[in-house]
Short mmCIF file of C-alpha atoms in Angstrom, two decimals:
data_model
loop_
_atom_site.label_atom_id
_atom_site.label_comp_id
_atom_site.label_asym_id
_atom_site.label_seq_id
_atom_site.Cartn_x
_atom_site.Cartn_y
_atom_site.Cartn_z
CA UNK A 284 7.05 -22.43 34.22
CA UNK A 285 8.94 -19.42 32.93
CA UNK A 286 8.55 -20.51 29.28
CA UNK A 287 4.81 -21.11 29.81
CA UNK A 288 4.48 -17.63 31.27
CA UNK A 289 6.25 -16.11 28.29
CA UNK A 290 3.96 -17.99 25.87
CA UNK A 291 0.92 -16.78 27.80
CA UNK A 292 2.05 -13.13 27.79
CA UNK A 293 2.92 -13.10 24.08
CA UNK A 294 -0.32 -14.89 23.14
CA UNK A 295 -2.45 -12.51 25.19
CA UNK A 296 -0.57 -9.46 23.84
CA UNK A 297 -1.27 -10.48 20.23
CA UNK A 298 -4.89 -11.28 21.04
CA UNK A 299 -5.45 -7.90 22.72
CA UNK A 300 -3.72 -6.06 19.86
CA UNK A 301 -5.93 -7.82 17.29
CA UNK A 302 -9.14 -7.05 19.22
CA UNK A 303 -8.13 -3.40 19.71
CA UNK A 304 -7.43 -3.08 15.96
CA UNK A 305 -10.90 -4.44 15.24
CA UNK A 306 -12.60 -2.09 17.72
CA UNK A 307 -10.86 1.14 16.72
CA UNK A 308 -13.23 3.82 15.39
CA UNK A 309 -13.47 4.66 11.72
CA UNK A 310 -15.14 1.59 10.28
CA UNK A 311 -18.41 1.14 8.40
CA UNK A 312 -21.66 1.74 10.30
CA UNK A 313 -22.57 -1.52 12.01
CA UNK A 314 -24.35 -2.83 15.08
CA UNK A 315 -23.97 -5.84 17.34
CA UNK A 316 -21.47 -8.57 16.46
CA UNK A 317 -20.91 -7.10 12.97
CA UNK A 318 -19.19 -4.09 14.56
CA UNK A 319 -16.13 -6.28 15.17
CA UNK A 320 -15.62 -6.49 11.42
CA UNK A 321 -16.62 -2.94 10.47
CA UNK A 322 -13.00 -1.77 10.05
CA UNK A 323 -12.16 -4.49 7.53
CA UNK A 324 -12.21 -3.08 4.01
CA UNK A 325 -14.17 -5.17 1.54
CA UNK A 326 -13.34 -5.65 -2.12
CA UNK A 327 -15.42 -4.63 -5.10
CA UNK A 328 -16.98 -8.10 -5.23
CA UNK A 329 -18.23 -7.75 -1.65
CA UNK A 330 -19.02 -4.07 -1.09
CA UNK A 331 -18.79 -2.25 -4.42
CA UNK A 332 -16.59 0.77 -5.08
CA UNK A 333 -15.61 3.25 -7.82
CA UNK A 334 -15.61 2.44 -11.52
CA UNK A 335 -13.71 4.69 -13.93
CA UNK A 336 -13.41 4.38 -17.69
CA UNK A 337 -10.88 6.26 -19.82
CA UNK A 338 -10.24 6.40 -23.54
CA UNK A 339 -6.54 6.17 -24.31
CA UNK A 340 -5.69 9.07 -26.63
CA UNK A 341 -3.02 7.52 -28.85
CA UNK A 342 -1.26 9.80 -31.35
CA UNK A 343 -1.90 9.08 -35.00
CA UNK A 344 0.91 7.26 -36.73
CA UNK A 345 1.95 5.31 -33.62
CA UNK A 346 3.51 2.06 -34.83
CA UNK A 347 2.30 -0.15 -31.99
CA UNK A 348 -0.84 1.23 -30.27
CA UNK A 349 -1.30 -1.97 -28.26
CA UNK A 350 2.12 -1.47 -26.67
CA UNK A 351 1.12 2.06 -25.60
CA UNK A 352 -2.02 0.71 -23.94
CA UNK A 353 0.09 -1.93 -22.17
CA UNK A 354 2.42 0.79 -20.88
CA UNK A 355 -0.54 2.85 -19.63
CA UNK A 356 -1.86 -0.24 -17.85
CA UNK A 357 1.53 -0.82 -16.19
CA UNK A 358 1.89 2.77 -14.97
CA UNK A 359 -1.66 2.82 -13.56
CA UNK A 360 -1.11 -0.55 -11.89
CA UNK A 361 2.04 0.77 -10.21
CA UNK A 362 0.27 3.97 -9.13
CA UNK A 363 -2.65 2.19 -7.56
CA UNK A 364 -0.44 -0.38 -5.83
CA UNK A 365 1.83 2.36 -4.48
CA UNK A 366 -1.18 4.28 -3.16
CA UNK A 367 -2.47 1.21 -1.32
CA UNK A 368 -5.17 0.16 -3.83
CA UNK A 369 -3.69 -3.30 -4.34
CA UNK A 370 -7.12 -4.85 -4.89
CA UNK A 371 -8.00 -2.44 -7.71
CA UNK A 372 -8.85 -4.13 -10.99
CA UNK A 373 -7.53 -2.60 -14.25
CA UNK A 374 -8.88 -3.95 -17.52
CA UNK A 375 -8.09 -3.13 -21.14
CA UNK A 376 -10.97 -2.80 -23.56
CA UNK A 377 -11.08 -2.28 -27.33
CA UNK A 378 -14.16 -1.15 -29.25
CA UNK A 379 -15.02 1.07 -32.19
CA UNK A 380 -11.33 1.43 -33.15
CA UNK A 381 -10.60 2.95 -29.73
CA UNK A 382 -8.70 1.69 -26.71
CA UNK A 383 -10.11 2.00 -23.22
CA UNK A 384 -8.89 1.43 -19.69
CA UNK A 385 -11.47 0.40 -17.08
CA UNK A 386 -10.49 0.80 -13.42
CA UNK A 387 -12.49 -0.60 -10.51
CA UNK A 388 -11.36 0.50 -7.04
CA UNK A 389 -13.00 -1.47 -4.22
CA UNK A 390 -14.26 0.10 -1.02
CA UNK A 391 -13.82 3.60 -2.48
CA UNK A 392 -16.60 6.16 -2.15
CA UNK A 393 -15.02 9.29 -3.64
CA UNK A 394 -14.74 9.31 -7.43
CA UNK A 395 -12.90 12.65 -7.52
CA UNK A 396 -10.03 11.38 -5.34
CA UNK A 397 -9.62 8.34 -7.56
CA UNK A 398 -9.65 10.52 -10.68
CA UNK A 399 -6.88 12.74 -9.32
CA UNK A 400 -4.68 9.72 -8.77
CA UNK A 401 -5.42 8.06 -12.10
CA UNK A 402 -5.76 11.06 -14.40
CA UNK A 403 -2.50 12.81 -13.56
CA UNK A 404 0.17 12.60 -16.24
CA UNK A 405 2.86 12.67 -13.57
CA UNK A 406 5.31 14.88 -15.52
CA UNK A 407 7.73 16.42 -13.00
CA UNK A 408 10.24 19.14 -13.83
CA UNK A 409 12.41 21.73 -12.10
CA UNK A 410 12.61 25.37 -13.07
CA UNK A 411 13.59 28.87 -11.94
CA UNK A 412 10.90 31.15 -10.54
CA UNK A 413 11.64 34.80 -11.38
CA UNK A 414 8.38 36.51 -10.46
CA UNK A 415 4.94 35.92 -8.95
CA UNK A 416 1.42 37.35 -8.93
CA UNK A 417 -1.66 37.05 -6.71
CA UNK A 418 -3.96 37.23 -9.74
CA UNK A 419 -4.18 35.56 -13.14
CA UNK A 420 -1.37 37.27 -15.11
CA UNK A 421 -2.31 35.58 -18.39
CA UNK A 422 -5.11 38.15 -18.78
CA UNK A 423 -2.78 41.11 -18.22
CA UNK A 424 -0.93 42.33 -21.37
CA UNK A 425 2.03 43.65 -19.34
CA UNK A 426 2.52 40.30 -17.61
CA UNK A 427 2.16 38.43 -20.89
CA UNK A 428 4.83 40.64 -22.48
CA UNK A 429 7.09 40.13 -19.44
CA UNK A 430 6.88 36.38 -19.94
CA UNK A 431 7.79 36.75 -23.62
CA UNK A 432 10.82 38.95 -22.85
CA UNK A 433 12.10 36.55 -20.21
CA UNK A 434 11.48 33.43 -22.25
CA UNK A 435 9.36 32.10 -19.42
CA UNK A 436 5.76 31.05 -18.79
CA UNK A 437 3.16 31.71 -16.08
CA UNK A 438 2.07 28.68 -14.03
CA UNK A 439 -0.47 28.59 -11.20
CA UNK A 440 -0.21 26.67 -7.96
CA UNK A 441 -2.49 23.66 -7.44
CA UNK A 442 -5.20 25.88 -5.91
CA UNK A 443 -5.05 28.49 -8.69
CA UNK A 444 -4.59 31.29 -6.14
CA UNK A 445 -0.98 32.19 -6.88
CA UNK A 446 0.91 32.41 -10.17
CA UNK A 447 4.64 32.12 -10.83
CA UNK A 448 6.76 33.11 -13.82
CA UNK A 449 9.02 30.11 -14.40
CA UNK A 450 11.88 29.41 -16.80
CA UNK A 451 12.87 25.86 -17.66
CA UNK A 452 16.43 26.92 -18.50
CA UNK A 453 18.14 27.72 -15.21
CA UNK A 454 19.86 31.13 -15.50
CA UNK A 455 19.36 30.84 -19.27
CA UNK A 456 21.72 27.87 -19.44
CA UNK A 457 20.52 25.37 -22.02
CA UNK A 458 22.51 22.60 -20.32
CA UNK A 459 20.58 23.04 -17.08
CA UNK A 460 17.12 21.78 -18.03
CA UNK A 461 15.63 18.97 -15.95
CA UNK A 462 12.29 17.64 -17.23
CA UNK A 463 10.80 14.26 -16.37
CA UNK A 464 13.60 12.82 -14.21
CA UNK A 465 13.07 9.31 -12.89
CA UNK A 466 12.18 9.26 -9.20
CA UNK A 467 13.42 6.11 -7.48
CA UNK A 468 11.84 6.88 -4.12
CA UNK A 469 9.02 9.15 -2.97
CA UNK A 470 7.42 8.90 0.47
CA UNK A 471 5.04 11.10 2.49
CA UNK A 472 6.63 12.45 5.67
CA UNK A 473 5.54 14.88 8.36
CA UNK A 474 6.51 18.47 7.58
CA UNK A 475 8.86 19.46 10.38
CA UNK A 476 8.28 23.13 9.55
CA UNK A 477 4.49 22.90 9.38
CA UNK A 478 1.68 22.01 11.74
CA UNK A 479 0.13 18.59 11.15
CA UNK A 480 0.97 18.82 7.43
CA UNK A 481 2.88 16.44 5.19
CA UNK A 482 5.57 16.81 2.54
CA UNK A 483 6.75 14.39 -0.12
CA UNK A 484 10.42 13.47 0.22
CA UNK A 485 11.90 12.20 -3.05
CA UNK A 486 15.16 10.77 -4.35
CA UNK A 487 16.18 11.10 -7.99
CA UNK A 488 17.78 8.33 -10.00
CA UNK A 489 21.57 8.63 -9.86
CA UNK A 490 21.82 9.68 -13.52
CA UNK A 491 20.03 12.93 -12.58
CA UNK A 492 21.93 13.66 -9.37
CA UNK A 493 24.71 15.67 -11.04
CA UNK A 494 22.44 17.99 -13.06
CA UNK A 495 20.22 18.54 -10.01
CA UNK A 496 23.35 19.40 -8.06
CA UNK A 497 24.39 21.95 -10.71
CA UNK A 498 20.88 23.47 -10.74
CA UNK A 499 20.88 23.96 -6.97
CA UNK A 500 24.37 25.46 -7.18
CA UNK A 501 23.17 27.99 -9.75
CA UNK A 502 20.18 28.93 -7.61
CA UNK A 503 22.04 28.87 -4.28
CA UNK A 504 21.37 31.92 -2.13
CA UNK A 505 23.29 32.32 1.17
CA UNK A 506 21.06 32.80 4.19
CA UNK A 507 22.76 36.10 5.04
CA UNK A 508 21.57 37.47 1.70
CA UNK A 509 17.98 36.60 2.59
CA UNK A 510 18.38 38.56 5.82
CA UNK A 511 20.18 41.48 4.15
CA UNK A 512 18.81 44.64 2.52
CA UNK A 513 15.81 44.95 0.25
CA UNK A 514 17.80 45.11 -3.01
CA UNK A 515 19.63 41.84 -2.37
CA UNK A 516 16.42 40.12 -1.33
CA UNK A 517 14.59 41.29 -4.45
CA UNK A 518 17.38 39.86 -6.59
CA UNK A 519 17.21 36.60 -4.64
CA UNK A 520 13.49 36.33 -5.42
CA UNK A 521 14.48 35.78 -9.06
CA UNK A 522 16.58 32.74 -8.13
CA UNK A 523 14.08 30.49 -6.45
CA UNK A 524 13.76 26.80 -7.28
CA UNK A 525 10.36 25.75 -8.64
CA UNK A 526 9.04 22.19 -8.66
CA UNK A 527 6.25 21.71 -11.18
CA UNK A 528 4.05 18.64 -11.60
CA UNK A 529 1.46 18.40 -14.36
CA UNK A 530 1.89 22.13 -15.09
CA UNK A 531 0.93 22.99 -11.51
CA UNK A 532 3.49 24.59 -9.20
CA UNK A 533 3.98 22.34 -6.19
CA UNK A 534 6.83 24.21 -4.50
CA UNK A 535 8.76 27.47 -4.83
CA UNK A 536 11.55 28.26 -2.42
CA UNK A 537 15.14 29.34 -1.88
CA UNK A 538 18.06 26.95 -2.14
CA UNK A 539 20.07 27.74 0.97
CA UNK A 540 22.62 24.98 0.28
CA UNK A 541 23.42 22.94 -2.85
CA UNK A 542 21.77 19.50 -2.94
CA UNK A 543 24.45 16.98 -3.85
CA UNK A 544 22.64 13.66 -3.24
CA UNK A 545 19.58 14.13 -5.47
CA UNK A 546 17.20 14.26 -2.52
CA UNK A 547 14.56 16.93 -2.02
CA UNK A 548 11.10 17.70 -0.71
CA UNK A 549 7.86 18.96 -2.22
CA UNK A 550 5.86 21.16 0.14
CA UNK A 551 2.24 22.07 -0.45
CA UNK A 552 0.39 21.84 2.87
CA UNK A 553 -0.61 18.30 1.90
CA UNK A 554 -2.83 16.02 3.94
CA UNK A 555 -1.50 12.49 4.36
CA UNK A 556 -3.76 11.16 1.60
CA UNK A 557 -2.68 13.93 -0.81
CA UNK A 558 1.00 13.31 -0.03
CA UNK A 559 0.57 9.56 -0.45
CA UNK A 560 -1.12 9.94 -3.83
CA UNK A 561 1.50 12.43 -5.06
CA UNK A 562 4.27 10.06 -3.96
CA UNK A 563 2.59 7.24 -5.86
CA UNK A 564 2.42 9.35 -9.04
CA UNK A 565 6.10 10.34 -8.76
CA UNK A 566 7.22 6.75 -8.21
CA UNK A 567 5.22 5.39 -11.13
CA UNK A 568 6.27 8.06 -13.62
CA UNK A 569 4.43 9.77 -16.43
CA UNK A 570 1.68 8.20 -18.47
CA UNK A 571 2.79 7.43 -22.05
CA UNK A 572 -0.54 8.73 -23.40
CA UNK A 573 -3.28 11.12 -22.39
CA UNK A 574 -6.45 9.69 -20.87
CA UNK A 575 -9.88 11.03 -21.69
CA UNK A 576 -12.47 10.19 -19.05
CA UNK A 577 -15.63 8.68 -20.50
CA UNK A 578 -17.42 7.69 -17.28
CA UNK A 579 -17.07 7.67 -13.50
CA UNK A 580 -19.56 6.03 -11.17
CA UNK A 581 -20.10 4.22 -7.91
CA UNK A 582 -20.91 0.53 -8.38
CA UNK A 583 -22.71 -2.05 -6.27
CA UNK A 584 -21.13 -5.36 -5.27
CA UNK A 585 -20.45 -7.57 -8.30
CA UNK A 586 -21.39 -10.72 -6.39
CA UNK A 587 -25.03 -11.31 -5.67
CA UNK A 588 -26.07 -11.46 -2.04
CA UNK A 589 -27.15 -15.09 -2.43
CA UNK A 590 -23.79 -16.11 -3.91
CA UNK A 591 -21.90 -14.45 -1.06
CA UNK A 592 -24.13 -16.03 1.58
CA UNK A 593 -23.74 -19.47 0.01
CA UNK A 594 -19.96 -19.11 -0.08
CA UNK A 595 -19.79 -18.04 3.55
CA UNK A 596 -22.21 -20.79 4.55
CA UNK A 597 -20.03 -23.39 2.85
CA UNK A 598 -16.96 -22.07 4.67
CA UNK A 599 -18.73 -22.11 8.03
CA UNK A 600 -20.10 -25.64 7.52
CA UNK A 601 -16.64 -26.87 6.51
CA UNK A 602 -15.07 -25.28 9.58
CA UNK A 603 -17.69 -26.82 11.87
CA UNK A 604 -17.11 -30.27 10.38
CA UNK A 605 -13.36 -29.89 10.95
CA UNK A 606 -14.02 -28.91 14.57
CA UNK A 607 -16.31 -31.91 15.12
CA UNK A 608 -13.68 -34.21 13.62
CA UNK A 609 -10.99 -32.88 15.95
CA UNK A 610 -13.24 -33.19 19.00
CA UNK A 611 -14.24 -36.78 18.17
CA UNK A 612 -10.79 -38.12 17.36
CA UNK A 613 -8.60 -36.09 19.72
CA UNK A 614 -10.76 -35.36 22.77
CA UNK A 615 -9.13 -32.77 25.05
CA UNK A 616 -6.51 -31.98 22.41
CA UNK A 617 -9.37 -31.43 19.97
CA UNK A 618 -10.77 -28.76 22.28
CA UNK A 619 -7.39 -27.05 22.16
CA UNK A 620 -7.53 -27.20 18.35
CA UNK A 621 -11.00 -25.61 18.28
CA UNK A 622 -9.86 -22.80 20.61
CA UNK A 623 -6.84 -22.35 18.36
CA UNK A 624 -9.02 -21.96 15.26
CA UNK A 625 -10.94 -19.08 16.85
CA UNK A 626 -7.70 -17.55 18.14
CA UNK A 627 -6.15 -17.65 14.68
CA UNK A 628 -9.22 -16.11 13.04
CA UNK A 629 -9.12 -13.21 15.52
CA UNK A 630 -5.44 -12.59 14.66
CA UNK A 631 -6.18 -12.62 10.91
CA UNK A 632 -9.17 -10.26 11.16
CA UNK A 633 -7.22 -8.02 13.53
CA UNK A 634 -4.42 -7.76 10.99
CA UNK A 635 -6.85 -6.92 8.19
CA UNK A 636 -8.56 -4.28 10.33
CA UNK A 637 -5.30 -2.75 11.55
CA UNK A 638 -3.48 -2.56 8.21
CA UNK A 639 -6.39 -1.60 5.97
CA UNK A 640 -5.87 -4.63 3.70
CA UNK A 641 -8.87 -5.29 1.46
CA UNK A 642 -10.81 -8.53 1.85
CA UNK A 643 -12.28 -10.16 -1.26
CA UNK A 644 -13.98 -13.50 -1.86
CA UNK A 645 -10.62 -15.10 -2.85
CA UNK A 646 -9.29 -13.62 0.40
CA UNK A 647 -12.02 -15.47 2.30
CA UNK A 648 -10.90 -18.62 0.47
CA UNK A 649 -7.37 -17.92 1.73
CA UNK A 650 -8.67 -17.75 5.32
CA UNK A 651 -10.50 -21.07 4.93
CA UNK A 652 -7.33 -22.56 3.46
CA UNK A 653 -5.51 -21.33 6.57
CA UNK A 654 -7.86 -23.34 8.79
CA UNK A 655 -6.88 -26.46 6.89
CA UNK A 656 -3.18 -25.63 7.31
CA UNK A 657 -3.70 -25.01 11.01
CA UNK A 658 -5.48 -28.33 11.56
CA UNK A 659 -2.78 -30.18 9.61
CA UNK A 660 -0.22 -28.78 12.03
CA UNK A 661 -2.32 -29.82 15.01
CA UNK A 662 -2.67 -33.37 13.72
CA UNK A 663 1.09 -33.71 13.18
CA UNK A 664 1.74 -32.62 16.77
CA UNK A 665 -1.12 -34.61 18.31
CA UNK A 666 -0.18 -37.86 16.57
CA UNK A 667 3.37 -37.46 17.85
CA UNK A 668 2.03 -36.89 21.39
CA UNK A 669 -0.11 -40.06 21.16
CA UNK A 670 2.84 -42.07 19.87
CA UNK A 671 5.12 -40.92 22.71
CA UNK A 672 2.45 -41.61 25.35
CA UNK A 673 1.93 -45.15 23.97
CA UNK A 674 5.68 -45.64 24.41
CA UNK A 675 5.30 -44.90 28.10
CA UNK A 676 6.05 -41.17 28.24
CA UNK A 677 4.13 -38.92 30.60
CA UNK A 678 1.81 -36.35 28.97
CA UNK A 679 4.23 -33.50 29.85
CA UNK A 680 7.22 -35.36 28.42
CA UNK A 681 5.25 -36.43 25.36
CA UNK A 682 4.22 -32.82 24.66
CA UNK A 683 7.83 -31.64 25.02
CA UNK A 684 9.15 -34.29 22.63
CA UNK A 685 6.30 -33.83 20.14
CA UNK A 686 6.88 -30.10 19.76
CA UNK A 687 10.66 -30.40 19.53
CA UNK A 688 10.46 -33.10 16.83
CA UNK A 689 7.57 -31.54 14.90
CA UNK A 690 8.99 -28.03 14.67
CA UNK A 691 11.06 -28.41 11.52
CA UNK A 692 8.39 -30.46 9.77
CA UNK A 693 5.86 -27.67 10.34
CA UNK A 694 8.39 -24.95 9.54
CA UNK A 695 9.43 -26.49 6.20
CA UNK A 696 5.86 -27.22 5.13
CA UNK A 697 4.64 -23.71 5.94
CA UNK A 698 7.72 -22.03 4.48
CA UNK A 699 7.15 -23.58 1.07
CA UNK A 700 3.51 -22.40 1.12
CA UNK A 701 4.58 -18.88 2.11
CA UNK A 702 7.11 -18.77 -0.74
CA UNK A 703 4.41 -19.79 -3.22
CA UNK A 704 2.05 -17.14 -1.80
CA UNK A 705 4.78 -14.48 -2.04
CA UNK A 706 5.17 -15.25 -5.75
CA UNK A 707 1.40 -14.94 -6.15
CA UNK A 708 1.48 -11.57 -4.43
CA UNK A 709 4.46 -10.28 -6.39
CA UNK A 710 3.36 -11.39 -9.86
CA UNK A 711 -0.40 -11.38 -9.33
CA UNK A 712 -2.82 -8.48 -9.57
CA UNK A 713 -6.20 -7.57 -8.11
CA UNK A 714 -7.96 -10.37 -6.25
CA UNK A 715 -4.96 -12.71 -6.63
CA UNK A 716 -3.08 -10.40 -4.26
CA UNK A 717 -6.00 -10.61 -1.83
CA UNK A 718 -5.76 -14.40 -1.72
CA UNK A 719 -1.98 -14.20 -1.30
CA UNK A 720 -2.18 -11.68 1.58
CA UNK A 721 -4.72 -13.62 3.64
CA UNK A 722 -2.83 -16.86 2.97
CA UNK A 723 0.51 -15.44 4.14
CA UNK A 724 -0.98 -13.76 7.22
CA UNK A 725 -3.03 -16.86 7.99
CA UNK A 726 -0.03 -19.20 7.79
CA UNK A 727 2.02 -17.02 10.14
CA UNK A 728 -0.94 -16.89 12.55
CA UNK A 729 -1.41 -20.66 12.26
CA UNK A 730 2.29 -21.31 12.93
CA UNK A 731 2.14 -19.11 16.01
CA UNK A 732 -0.98 -20.88 17.22
CA UNK A 733 0.49 -24.34 16.60
CA UNK A 734 3.89 -23.72 18.14
CA UNK A 735 3.18 -21.19 20.90
CA UNK A 736 -0.48 -20.76 21.86
CA UNK A 737 -1.48 -24.44 21.61
CA UNK A 738 1.71 -25.44 23.46
CA UNK A 739 0.63 -23.29 26.40
CA UNK A 740 -2.90 -24.75 26.35
CA UNK A 741 -1.69 -28.35 26.03
CA UNK A 742 0.68 -27.92 28.97
CA UNK A 743 -2.27 -26.61 30.97
CA UNK A 744 -4.55 -29.58 30.19
CA UNK A 745 -1.83 -32.26 30.01
CA UNK A 746 -3.23 -34.05 33.04
CA UNK A 747 -6.52 -34.67 31.23
CA UNK A 748 -4.98 -36.18 28.07
CA UNK A 749 -5.64 -39.91 27.72
CA UNK A 750 -4.55 -42.22 24.91
CA UNK A 751 -6.25 -45.45 23.90
CA UNK A 752 -4.08 -48.31 22.77
CA UNK A 753 -5.68 -48.04 19.38
CA UNK A 754 -7.67 -45.08 18.11
CA UNK A 755 -7.89 -41.51 19.25
CA UNK A 756 -7.09 -39.56 22.40
CA UNK A 757 -9.37 -38.64 25.26
#
């Protein structure tokens, strides 16, 4: 009884969690039964999205232009995947002696946000801020001359409200220049010093750790100096670390202790989305060529309404036929299988709604495939139960033996499918990833249903299970 109670609690907990995820606010406008699915993001083939086209500006004399376009494609693919746009489609196009990149981002409604992510060159560098202004100093002759004397340049912050005079050579040392370091990790985290703002925490590749350490040592200012007299503080203002991305100042601040592990933070009063996109750009690196935007538009679903309806209708009819088959050949156990199908579908849709994964037509195919996997598992268990009952076992004993002897068969079969789906997800792009995600989630949900949820239900209806000498179960 204790094990049955545990199965019931776990099954109900997962069911409630899935339903709550589907009912949380923030989904598309919907009414009635459709509201359950309003939080599930749909792919470009189902709901439309943003379409961007860029011309790849390749320098004249480049030996292998096609390789440059391939590199641009790879960087953009990494950026979009890192930012959560795993279903985005990136296509290369060649016409009129020009190379183009076409990007389609499903379920997106803001072209400007997508452009910021895609269009950034992602060039990160560290410098020394020696002065600042609250106005545009590039129009002031005195400020322009100051920059020339110091061998520095004026850069604005990302809002264009503040300007900083920044030198790339730290303390005029030519050996302390850090431009375009490789960032191995960049994640958005809550700013402990702010209020509901985010920062981007980053880690440099180990080959840049030593030079970053030397830079922070050169710019190190003890905290007591910052709290000392005006003269010392004014001198300290000329030794601030500046982090610049795409020629926009992201952070300027004092180094109060040398950074010896290559880890730092970029502060800019970011929202979570801004921090996530910046982290994606840092992780993916700089674009190997400039992109010139040629068009940006919102697009309608690529699949016609009739095609989508026919596909869904085929899936529903197939599922109903499977249910009828299970009911006819397995009786009470077939009812358990039908309940299990609905239970598994709720878990899958709850996962999609809760995680923000994007559902495409191939993803729907993955869900239908899951139903087949689930029913296969049921049949393996049910046939074992029938065999044990024909050998004289009681329904309870037959259920116990069937599950214990079927476990490894189901585990091995599902594990091999999961491994194949993982390879599809890792090496695939766009809609292939969508199929892989729903397949993996569906198989885990089906395994749980087969081995835990259906076990609880079968134990509950064991007294009603009857087996004919030949044929199905009642």
